[in-house]
Coordinates of N, CA and C in Angstrom, one line a residue:
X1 N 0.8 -1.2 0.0 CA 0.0 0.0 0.0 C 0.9 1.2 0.0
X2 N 0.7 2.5 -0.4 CA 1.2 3.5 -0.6 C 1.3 4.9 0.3
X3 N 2.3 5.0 0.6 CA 2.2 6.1 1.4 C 1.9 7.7 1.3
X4 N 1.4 8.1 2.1 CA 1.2 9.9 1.4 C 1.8 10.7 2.5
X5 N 2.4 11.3 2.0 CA 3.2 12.4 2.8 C 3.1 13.8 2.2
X6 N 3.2 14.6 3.2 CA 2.6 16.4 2.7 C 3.9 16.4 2.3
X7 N 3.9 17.9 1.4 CA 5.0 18.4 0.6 C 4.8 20.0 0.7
X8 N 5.3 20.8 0.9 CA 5.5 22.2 1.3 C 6.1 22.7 0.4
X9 N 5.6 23.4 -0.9 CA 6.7 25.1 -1.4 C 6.8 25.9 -0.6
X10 N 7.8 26.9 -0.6 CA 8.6 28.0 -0.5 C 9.2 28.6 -1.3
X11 N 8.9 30.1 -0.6 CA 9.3 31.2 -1.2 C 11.2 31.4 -1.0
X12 N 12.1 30.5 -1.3 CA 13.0 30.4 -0.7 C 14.1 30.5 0.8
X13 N 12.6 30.1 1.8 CA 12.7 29.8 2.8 C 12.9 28.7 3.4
X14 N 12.8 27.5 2.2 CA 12.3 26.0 3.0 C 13.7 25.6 4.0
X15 N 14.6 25.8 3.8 CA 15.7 25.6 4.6 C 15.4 26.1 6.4
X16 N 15.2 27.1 6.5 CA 14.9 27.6 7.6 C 13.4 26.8 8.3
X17 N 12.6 27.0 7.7 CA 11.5 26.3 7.9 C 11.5 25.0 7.9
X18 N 12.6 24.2 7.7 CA 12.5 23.1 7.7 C 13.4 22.6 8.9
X19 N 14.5 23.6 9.5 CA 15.1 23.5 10.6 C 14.3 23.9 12.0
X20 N 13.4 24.9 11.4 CA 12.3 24.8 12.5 C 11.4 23.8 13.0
X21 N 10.8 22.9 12.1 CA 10.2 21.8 12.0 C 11.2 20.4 12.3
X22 N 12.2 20.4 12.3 CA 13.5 19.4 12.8 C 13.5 20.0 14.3
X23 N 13.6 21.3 14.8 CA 13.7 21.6 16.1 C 12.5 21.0 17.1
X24 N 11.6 21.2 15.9 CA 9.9 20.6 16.4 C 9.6 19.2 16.5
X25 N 10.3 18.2 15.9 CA 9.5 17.0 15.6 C 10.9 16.3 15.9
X26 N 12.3 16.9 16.0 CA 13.1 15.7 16.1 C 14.1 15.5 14.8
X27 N 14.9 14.2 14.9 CA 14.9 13.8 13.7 C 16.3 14.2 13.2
X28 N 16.3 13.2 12.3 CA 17.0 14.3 10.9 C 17.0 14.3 9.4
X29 N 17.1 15.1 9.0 CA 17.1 15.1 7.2 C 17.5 13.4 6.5
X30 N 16.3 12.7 6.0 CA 16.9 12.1 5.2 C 17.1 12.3 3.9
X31 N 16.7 13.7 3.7 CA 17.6 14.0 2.1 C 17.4 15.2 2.0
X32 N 18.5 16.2 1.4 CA 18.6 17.2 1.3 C 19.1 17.5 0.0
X33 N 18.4 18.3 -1.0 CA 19.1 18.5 -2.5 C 19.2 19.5 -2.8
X34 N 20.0 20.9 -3.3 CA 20.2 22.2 -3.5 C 20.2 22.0 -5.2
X35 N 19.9 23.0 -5.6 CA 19.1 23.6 -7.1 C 20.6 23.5 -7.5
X36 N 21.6 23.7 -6.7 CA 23.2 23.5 -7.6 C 23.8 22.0 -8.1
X37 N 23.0 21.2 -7.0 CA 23.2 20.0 -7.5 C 22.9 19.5 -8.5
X38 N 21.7 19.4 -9.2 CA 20.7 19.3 -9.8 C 21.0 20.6 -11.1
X39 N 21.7 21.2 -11.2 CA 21.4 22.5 -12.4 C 21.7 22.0 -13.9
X40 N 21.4 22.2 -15.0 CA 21.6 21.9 -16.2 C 20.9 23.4 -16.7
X41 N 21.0 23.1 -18.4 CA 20.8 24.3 -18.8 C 19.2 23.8 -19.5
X42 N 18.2 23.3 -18.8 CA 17.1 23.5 -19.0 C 16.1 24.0 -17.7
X43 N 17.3 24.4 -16.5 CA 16.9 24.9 -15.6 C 17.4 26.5 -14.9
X44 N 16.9 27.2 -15.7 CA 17.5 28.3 -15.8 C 17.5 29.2 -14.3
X45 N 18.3 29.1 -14.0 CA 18.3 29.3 -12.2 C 19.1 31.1 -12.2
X46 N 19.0 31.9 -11.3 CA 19.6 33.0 -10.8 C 20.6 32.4 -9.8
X47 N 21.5 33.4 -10.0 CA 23.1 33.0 -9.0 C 22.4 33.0 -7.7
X48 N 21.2 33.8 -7.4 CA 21.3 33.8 -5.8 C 20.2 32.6 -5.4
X49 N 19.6 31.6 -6.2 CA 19.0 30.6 -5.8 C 19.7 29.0 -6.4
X50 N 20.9 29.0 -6.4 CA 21.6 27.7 -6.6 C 21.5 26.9 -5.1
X51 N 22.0 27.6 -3.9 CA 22.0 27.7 -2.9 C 20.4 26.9 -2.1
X52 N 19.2 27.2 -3.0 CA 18.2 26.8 -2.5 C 18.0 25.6 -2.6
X53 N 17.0 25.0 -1.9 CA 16.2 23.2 -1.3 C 15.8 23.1 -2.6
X54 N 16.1 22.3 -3.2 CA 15.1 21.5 -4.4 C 14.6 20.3 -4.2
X55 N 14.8 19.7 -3.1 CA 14.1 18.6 -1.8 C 14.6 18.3 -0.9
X56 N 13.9 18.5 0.3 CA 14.4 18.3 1.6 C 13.5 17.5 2.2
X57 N 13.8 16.8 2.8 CA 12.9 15.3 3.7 C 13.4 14.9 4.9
X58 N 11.8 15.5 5.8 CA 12.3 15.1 7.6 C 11.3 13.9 7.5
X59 N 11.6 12.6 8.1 CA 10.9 11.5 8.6 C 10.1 11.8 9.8
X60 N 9.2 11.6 10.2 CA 8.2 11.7 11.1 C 7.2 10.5 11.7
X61 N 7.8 10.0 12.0 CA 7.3 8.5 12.2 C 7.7 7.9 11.2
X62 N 5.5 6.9 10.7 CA 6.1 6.2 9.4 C 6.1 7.2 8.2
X63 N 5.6 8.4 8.3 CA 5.5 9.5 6.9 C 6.9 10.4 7.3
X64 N 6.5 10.9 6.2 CA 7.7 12.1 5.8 C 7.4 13.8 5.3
X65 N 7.7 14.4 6.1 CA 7.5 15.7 5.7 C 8.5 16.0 4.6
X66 N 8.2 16.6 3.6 CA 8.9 17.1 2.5 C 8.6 18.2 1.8
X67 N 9.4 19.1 1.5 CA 9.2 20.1 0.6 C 10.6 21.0 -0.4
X68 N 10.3 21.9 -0.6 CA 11.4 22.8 -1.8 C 10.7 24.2 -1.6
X69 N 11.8 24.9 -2.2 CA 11.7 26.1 -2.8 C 11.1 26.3 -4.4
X70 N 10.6 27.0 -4.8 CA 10.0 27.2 -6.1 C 11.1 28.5 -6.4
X71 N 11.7 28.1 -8.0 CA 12.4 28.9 -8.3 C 11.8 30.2 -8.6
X72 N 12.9 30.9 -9.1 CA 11.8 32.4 -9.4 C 11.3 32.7 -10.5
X73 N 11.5 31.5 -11.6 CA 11.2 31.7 -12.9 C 9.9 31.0 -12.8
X74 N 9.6 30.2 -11.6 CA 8.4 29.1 -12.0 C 7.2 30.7 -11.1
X75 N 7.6 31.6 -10.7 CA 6.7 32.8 -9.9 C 7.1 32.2 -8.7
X76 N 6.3 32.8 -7.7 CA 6.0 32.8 -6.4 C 4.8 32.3 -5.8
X77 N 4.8 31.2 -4.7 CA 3.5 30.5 -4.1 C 3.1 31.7 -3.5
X78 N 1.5 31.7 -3.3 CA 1.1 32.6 -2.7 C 1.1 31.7 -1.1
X79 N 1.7 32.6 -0.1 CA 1.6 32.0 1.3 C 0.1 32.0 1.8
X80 N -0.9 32.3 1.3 CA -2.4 32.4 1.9 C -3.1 31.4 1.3
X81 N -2.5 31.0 0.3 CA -3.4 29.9 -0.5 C -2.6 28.2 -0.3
X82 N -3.4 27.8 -1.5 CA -3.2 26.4 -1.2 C -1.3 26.3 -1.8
X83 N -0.3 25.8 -0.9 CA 1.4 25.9 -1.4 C 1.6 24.1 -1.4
X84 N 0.9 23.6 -1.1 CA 1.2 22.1 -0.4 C 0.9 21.3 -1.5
X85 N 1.6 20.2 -1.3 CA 1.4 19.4 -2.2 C 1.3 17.9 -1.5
X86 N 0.2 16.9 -2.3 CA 0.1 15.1 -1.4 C 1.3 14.8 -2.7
X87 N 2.0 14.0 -1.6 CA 2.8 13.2 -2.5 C 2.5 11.5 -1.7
X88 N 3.0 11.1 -2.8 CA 2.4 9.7 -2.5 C 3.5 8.6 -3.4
X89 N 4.1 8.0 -2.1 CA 5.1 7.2 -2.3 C 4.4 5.8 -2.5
X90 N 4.6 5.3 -3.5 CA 4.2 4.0 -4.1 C 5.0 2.9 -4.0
X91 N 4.9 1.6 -3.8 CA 5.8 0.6 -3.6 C 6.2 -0.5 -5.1
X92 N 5.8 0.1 -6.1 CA 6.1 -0.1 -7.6 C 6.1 0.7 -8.5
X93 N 6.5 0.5 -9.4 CA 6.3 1.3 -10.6 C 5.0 1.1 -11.0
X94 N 4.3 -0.2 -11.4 CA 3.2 -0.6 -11.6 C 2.1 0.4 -10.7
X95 N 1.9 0.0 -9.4 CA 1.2 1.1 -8.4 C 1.5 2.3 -8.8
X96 N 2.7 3.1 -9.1 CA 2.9 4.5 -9.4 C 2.1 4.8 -10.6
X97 N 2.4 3.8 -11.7 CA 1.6 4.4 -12.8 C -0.2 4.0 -13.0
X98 N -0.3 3.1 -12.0 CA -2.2 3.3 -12.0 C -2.1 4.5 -10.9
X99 N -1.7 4.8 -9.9 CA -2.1 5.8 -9.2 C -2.1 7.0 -9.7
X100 N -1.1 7.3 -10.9 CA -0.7 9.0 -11.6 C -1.8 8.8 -12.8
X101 N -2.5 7.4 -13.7 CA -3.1 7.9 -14.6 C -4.5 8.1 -13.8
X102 N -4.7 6.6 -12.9 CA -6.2 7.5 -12.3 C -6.5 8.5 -11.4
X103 N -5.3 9.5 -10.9 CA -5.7 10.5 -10.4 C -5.3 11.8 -11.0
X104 N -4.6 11.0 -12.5 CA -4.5 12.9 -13.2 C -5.3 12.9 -14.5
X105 N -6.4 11.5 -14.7 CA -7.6 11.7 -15.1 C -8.5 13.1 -15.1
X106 N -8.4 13.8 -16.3 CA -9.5 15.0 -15.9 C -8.8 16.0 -15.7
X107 N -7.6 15.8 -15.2 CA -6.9 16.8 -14.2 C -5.7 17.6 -15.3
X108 N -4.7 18.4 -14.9 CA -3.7 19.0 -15.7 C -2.0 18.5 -15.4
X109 N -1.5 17.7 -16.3 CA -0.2 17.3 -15.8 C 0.7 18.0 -15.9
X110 N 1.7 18.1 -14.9 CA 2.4 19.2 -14.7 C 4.2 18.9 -14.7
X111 N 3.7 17.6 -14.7 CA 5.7 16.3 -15.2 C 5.0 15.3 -15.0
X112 N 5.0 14.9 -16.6 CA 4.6 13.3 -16.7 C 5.6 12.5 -15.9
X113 N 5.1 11.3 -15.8 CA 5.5 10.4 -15.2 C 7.3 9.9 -15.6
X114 N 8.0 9.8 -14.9 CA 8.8 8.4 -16.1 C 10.5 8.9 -14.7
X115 N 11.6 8.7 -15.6 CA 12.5 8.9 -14.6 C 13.0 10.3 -14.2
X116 N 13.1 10.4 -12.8 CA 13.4 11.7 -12.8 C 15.2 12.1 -12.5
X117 N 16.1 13.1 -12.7 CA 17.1 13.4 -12.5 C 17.8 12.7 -11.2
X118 N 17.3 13.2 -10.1 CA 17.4 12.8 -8.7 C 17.2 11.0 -8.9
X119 N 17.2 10.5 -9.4 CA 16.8 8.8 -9.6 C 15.6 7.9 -9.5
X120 N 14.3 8.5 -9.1 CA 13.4 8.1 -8.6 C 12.3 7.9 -10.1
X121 N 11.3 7.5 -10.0 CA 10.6 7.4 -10.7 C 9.2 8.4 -10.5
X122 N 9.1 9.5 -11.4 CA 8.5 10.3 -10.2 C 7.3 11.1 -11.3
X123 N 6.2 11.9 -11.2 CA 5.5 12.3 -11.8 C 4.6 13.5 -11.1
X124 N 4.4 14.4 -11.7 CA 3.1 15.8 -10.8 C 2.4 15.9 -11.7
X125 N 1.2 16.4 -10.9 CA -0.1 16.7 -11.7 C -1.1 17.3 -10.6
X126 N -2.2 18.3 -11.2 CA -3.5 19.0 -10.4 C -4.4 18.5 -10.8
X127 N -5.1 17.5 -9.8 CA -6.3 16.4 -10.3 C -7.4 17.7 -10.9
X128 N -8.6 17.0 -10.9 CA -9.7 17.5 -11.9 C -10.5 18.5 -10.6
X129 N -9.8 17.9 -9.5 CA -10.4 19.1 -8.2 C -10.0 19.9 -7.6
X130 N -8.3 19.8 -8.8 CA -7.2 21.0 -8.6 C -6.3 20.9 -7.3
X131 N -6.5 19.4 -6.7 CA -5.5 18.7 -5.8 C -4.2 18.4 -6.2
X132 N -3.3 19.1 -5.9 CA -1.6 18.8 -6.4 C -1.2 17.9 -5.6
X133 N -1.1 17.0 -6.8 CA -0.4 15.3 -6.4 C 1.4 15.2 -7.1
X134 N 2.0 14.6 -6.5 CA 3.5 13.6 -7.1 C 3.0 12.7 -6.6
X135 N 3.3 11.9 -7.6 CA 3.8 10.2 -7.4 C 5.2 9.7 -7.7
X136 N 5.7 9.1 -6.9 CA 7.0 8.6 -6.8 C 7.4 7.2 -6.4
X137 N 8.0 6.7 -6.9 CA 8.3 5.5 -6.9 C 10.0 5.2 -6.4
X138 N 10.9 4.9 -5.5 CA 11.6 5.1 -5.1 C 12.8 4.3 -5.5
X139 N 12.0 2.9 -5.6 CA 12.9 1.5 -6.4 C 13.9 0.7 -5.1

């Protein structure tokens, strides 16, 4: 069965905010990725956000809190509205891809499915109720 864990954008704060929530819950980072790691030239990044979370993950029990920074070319989350995202860790590839086509049924895909950079098998999308889902598959 598949796990769902929240996911948090930021306005280039998630670092801080994520040390806050470590101070709060314990723990420590099981993964931490900066936008420098990760950079190629189809990610057109500013000098002053190389530096930023492109995913950071605190364990919390059996779920995981996780989130990133949104660069500045993708705009800015509004902090009053919906910033969060369900992600939902799948225990196959099989389960990942019935879970990404029947819940982005209707909906607007936003990264198809398939492999992602970071290694994972991974996919986003805003169901048809405008719910922001990833699916991920970990292997």
């Amino acid at each position: 069965m598949a796990l769902i864990n929240p996911h948090i954008n930021f306005n280039g704060n998630a670092e801080e905010a994520f040390n806050f929530y470590k101070a709060a819950f314990g723990g420590e980072f099981s993964n931490v990725v900066r936008f420098k790691d990760m950079q190629n030239s189809e990610l057109p990044l500013a000098e002053n956000e190389v530096n930023n979370i492109m995913h950071i993950a605190l364990p919390i029990g059996a779920n995981t809190l996780m989130g990133n920074d949104i660069p500045e070319f993708m705009g800015k989350v509004d902090e009053n509205e919906n910033r969060s995202k369900i992600s939902v860790s799948a225990e196959s590839k099989d389960e990942a891809d019935k879970l990404f086509t029947v819940l982005s049924a209707g909906g607007s895909v936003e990264m198809p499915i398939g492999d992602s950079p970071w290694g994972s098998y991974f996919g986003m999308f805003r169901d048809k109720f405008g719910i922001e889902w990833m699916i991920e598959y970990a292997g």
